[in-house]
XYZ file of C-alpha atoms in Angstrom:
203
model
C 151.820 242.789 48.503
C 148.508 244.626 48.524
C 147.529 246.962 51.333
C 143.761 247.230 51.637
C 142.600 250.417 53.311
C 141.537 253.996 52.883
C 143.559 257.186 52.857
C 142.038 258.715 55.985
C 142.543 255.803 58.395
C 145.376 256.382 60.894
C 145.818 252.621 61.241
C 146.273 252.240 57.493
C 148.651 255.195 57.487
C 150.719 253.501 60.191
C 151.235 250.451 57.998
C 151.902 252.560 54.897
C 154.580 254.503 56.784
C 156.205 251.310 58.077
C 156.385 249.841 54.580
C 157.745 253.070 53.118
C 160.378 253.322 55.850
C 161.447 249.748 55.156
C 161.347 250.193 51.381
C 158.819 247.378 50.940
C 157.027 247.605 47.612
C 153.250 247.366 47.839
C 150.085 248.170 45.944
C 147.556 250.326 47.763
C 143.918 249.331 47.221
C 141.586 252.114 48.341
C 138.581 250.475 50.035
C 136.263 252.083 52.562
C 134.946 249.691 55.231
C 131.881 251.888 55.733
C 130.173 251.369 52.372
C 127.609 248.608 51.982
C 129.315 247.407 48.782
C 132.732 247.369 50.471
C 135.052 244.489 49.594
C 136.912 244.784 52.911
C 135.101 241.779 54.499
C 136.650 239.613 51.776
C 140.024 240.333 53.358
C 139.064 240.734 57.015
C 135.925 238.985 58.323
C 135.544 241.826 60.828
C 135.227 244.303 57.968
C 138.021 246.562 59.236
C 141.102 248.067 57.635
C 143.990 247.682 57.160
C 144.441 244.254 55.650
C 147.665 243.116 54.002
C 147.419 240.549 51.230
C 150.751 238.742 50.983
C 149.614 235.887 48.744
C 146.194 234.746 47.484
C 145.898 232.451 50.491
C 147.690 234.645 53.048
C 146.193 237.843 54.440
C 147.025 239.641 57.664
C 144.689 242.072 59.395
C 144.694 244.435 62.382
C 147.380 247.092 62.206
C 149.277 245.819 65.257
C 149.437 242.302 63.808
C 150.482 243.606 60.389
C 153.208 245.731 62.004
C 154.489 242.644 63.803
C 154.401 240.618 60.586
C 156.399 243.263 58.719
C 158.986 243.304 61.497
C 159.276 239.519 61.244
C 160.460 239.969 57.644
C 163.726 241.343 59.069
C 163.815 244.251 56.650
C 165.827 247.228 57.903
C 165.334 249.470 59.706
C 164.196 247.497 62.728
C 161.321 249.361 64.389
C 160.857 247.065 67.382
C 163.724 246.173 69.773
C 164.952 242.590 69.761
C 165.001 242.323 73.544
C 161.568 240.953 74.556
C 160.765 243.354 77.403
C 161.905 246.400 75.408
C 159.799 245.189 72.484
C 156.793 244.861 74.776
C 157.226 248.431 76.020
C 157.316 249.765 72.460
C 154.243 247.715 71.580
C 152.415 249.045 74.645
C 153.004 252.616 73.422
C 151.618 251.545 70.045
C 148.504 250.224 71.818
C 148.203 253.479 73.765
C 148.439 255.584 70.609
C 145.959 253.331 68.813
C 143.610 253.622 71.777
C 143.604 257.401 71.457
C 142.731 256.902 67.782
C 139.945 254.516 68.745
C 138.389 257.164 70.983
C 138.788 259.855 68.312
C 137.124 257.622 65.745
C 134.171 257.023 68.076
C 133.751 260.799 68.359
C 133.946 261.300 64.592
C 131.359 258.586 63.912
C 129.129 259.737 66.790
C 129.034 263.292 65.486
C 127.730 261.994 62.173
C 124.541 260.860 63.898
C 121.444 263.074 63.919
C 121.665 265.562 66.821
C 118.872 263.850 68.731
C 120.860 260.585 68.745
C 124.075 262.109 70.006
C 125.090 261.749 73.632
C 127.127 264.484 75.305
C 128.113 262.078 78.070
C 129.527 259.624 75.518
C 131.444 262.370 73.731
C 132.841 263.581 77.062
C 133.857 260.033 77.977
C 135.815 259.639 74.736
C 137.425 263.097 75.025
C 138.548 262.222 78.544
C 140.150 259.028 77.235
C 142.001 261.053 74.598
C 143.287 263.601 77.119
C 144.499 260.871 79.491
C 146.136 259.017 76.625
C 147.883 262.136 75.341
C 149.112 262.972 78.841
C 150.639 259.498 79.101
C 152.220 259.811 75.655
C 153.635 263.241 76.596
C 155.399 261.739 79.619
C 156.809 258.926 77.497
C 157.938 261.343 74.790
C 159.576 263.638 77.361
C 161.415 260.650 78.837
C 162.717 259.756 75.381
C 163.596 256.135 76.117
C 160.966 254.313 74.079
C 159.315 257.255 72.333
C 160.850 260.358 70.765
C 164.365 258.972 71.104
C 167.268 258.997 68.678
C 166.236 255.811 66.870
C 162.954 255.549 64.944
C 160.545 253.017 66.449
C 157.045 251.706 65.926
C 156.033 253.804 68.946
C 157.100 256.974 67.120
C 155.178 256.025 63.990
C 151.996 255.032 65.830
C 152.021 258.184 67.972
C 152.656 260.484 65.007
C 149.828 258.831 63.065
C 147.546 259.450 66.031
C 148.505 263.124 66.190
C 148.033 263.378 62.432
C 144.527 261.982 62.776
C 143.631 264.394 65.578
C 144.814 267.247 63.360
C 142.950 265.912 60.331
C 139.624 265.440 62.110
C 140.091 268.412 64.483
C 138.867 266.244 67.318
C 141.067 267.922 69.961
C 142.213 271.221 68.431
C 144.232 272.147 71.529
C 146.043 268.815 71.945
C 149.435 270.558 71.749
C 148.844 272.805 74.796
C 151.307 271.866 77.574
C 152.620 268.923 75.536
C 155.948 270.181 74.138
C 157.499 266.720 73.773
C 154.635 265.527 71.560
C 154.875 268.726 69.519
C 158.586 268.068 68.993
C 157.883 264.474 68.001
C 155.159 265.484 65.549
C 157.317 268.148 63.909
C 160.177 265.682 63.519
C 158.032 262.853 62.171
C 155.967 264.953 59.759
C 159.181 266.006 58.021
C 159.931 262.413 57.034
C 159.187 261.432 53.452
C 157.034 258.503 54.606
C 154.664 260.903 56.390
C 154.699 263.480 53.606
C 153.607 260.772 51.152
C 150.758 259.566 53.361
C 149.038 262.833 54.266
C 145.268 262.172 54.073
C 143.293 264.080 51.448
C 141.465 267.218 52.529
C 138.200 266.393 54.269
């Protein structure tokens, strides 16, 4: 398998961590979707990473879809519950964590614009999304049923990748204030070998 992506993407990191946790051998192909000469559109017509090339005629894209595909391979450990409703709850937390990443990415890209093209109202809108999302994740992590529990899940991986991205880009430097359950989760997850091996390079 070939994983197409770049080292700084939290969505790519999520898939890398899943494959490392499951012991699935893969080749990482470093491709930025932002360059004009990028080859990413050859794998995903939307020009986004990650993309997972399974065979010459079989490629999966979108991190949530790839995560589902990898779970369908039935390679231990299982990261999504078998019971349909429980699985849906874990997937919803993944969507929530990814949504926080989406908002953070908008901020990062927006701040690259010339100052006169930046909108404070847009930045505030995205920061508000992040704060609401983190508050929801904190409640879920404190509850410990589907996130931050005894068994590793896709929700844990997605949330930790989100926190890692916030740290990396310094989008919300004070995210940990009044969120002890997320701090506990991050500390626990960042100690895993899969996370240590996927730390993004220094910006």
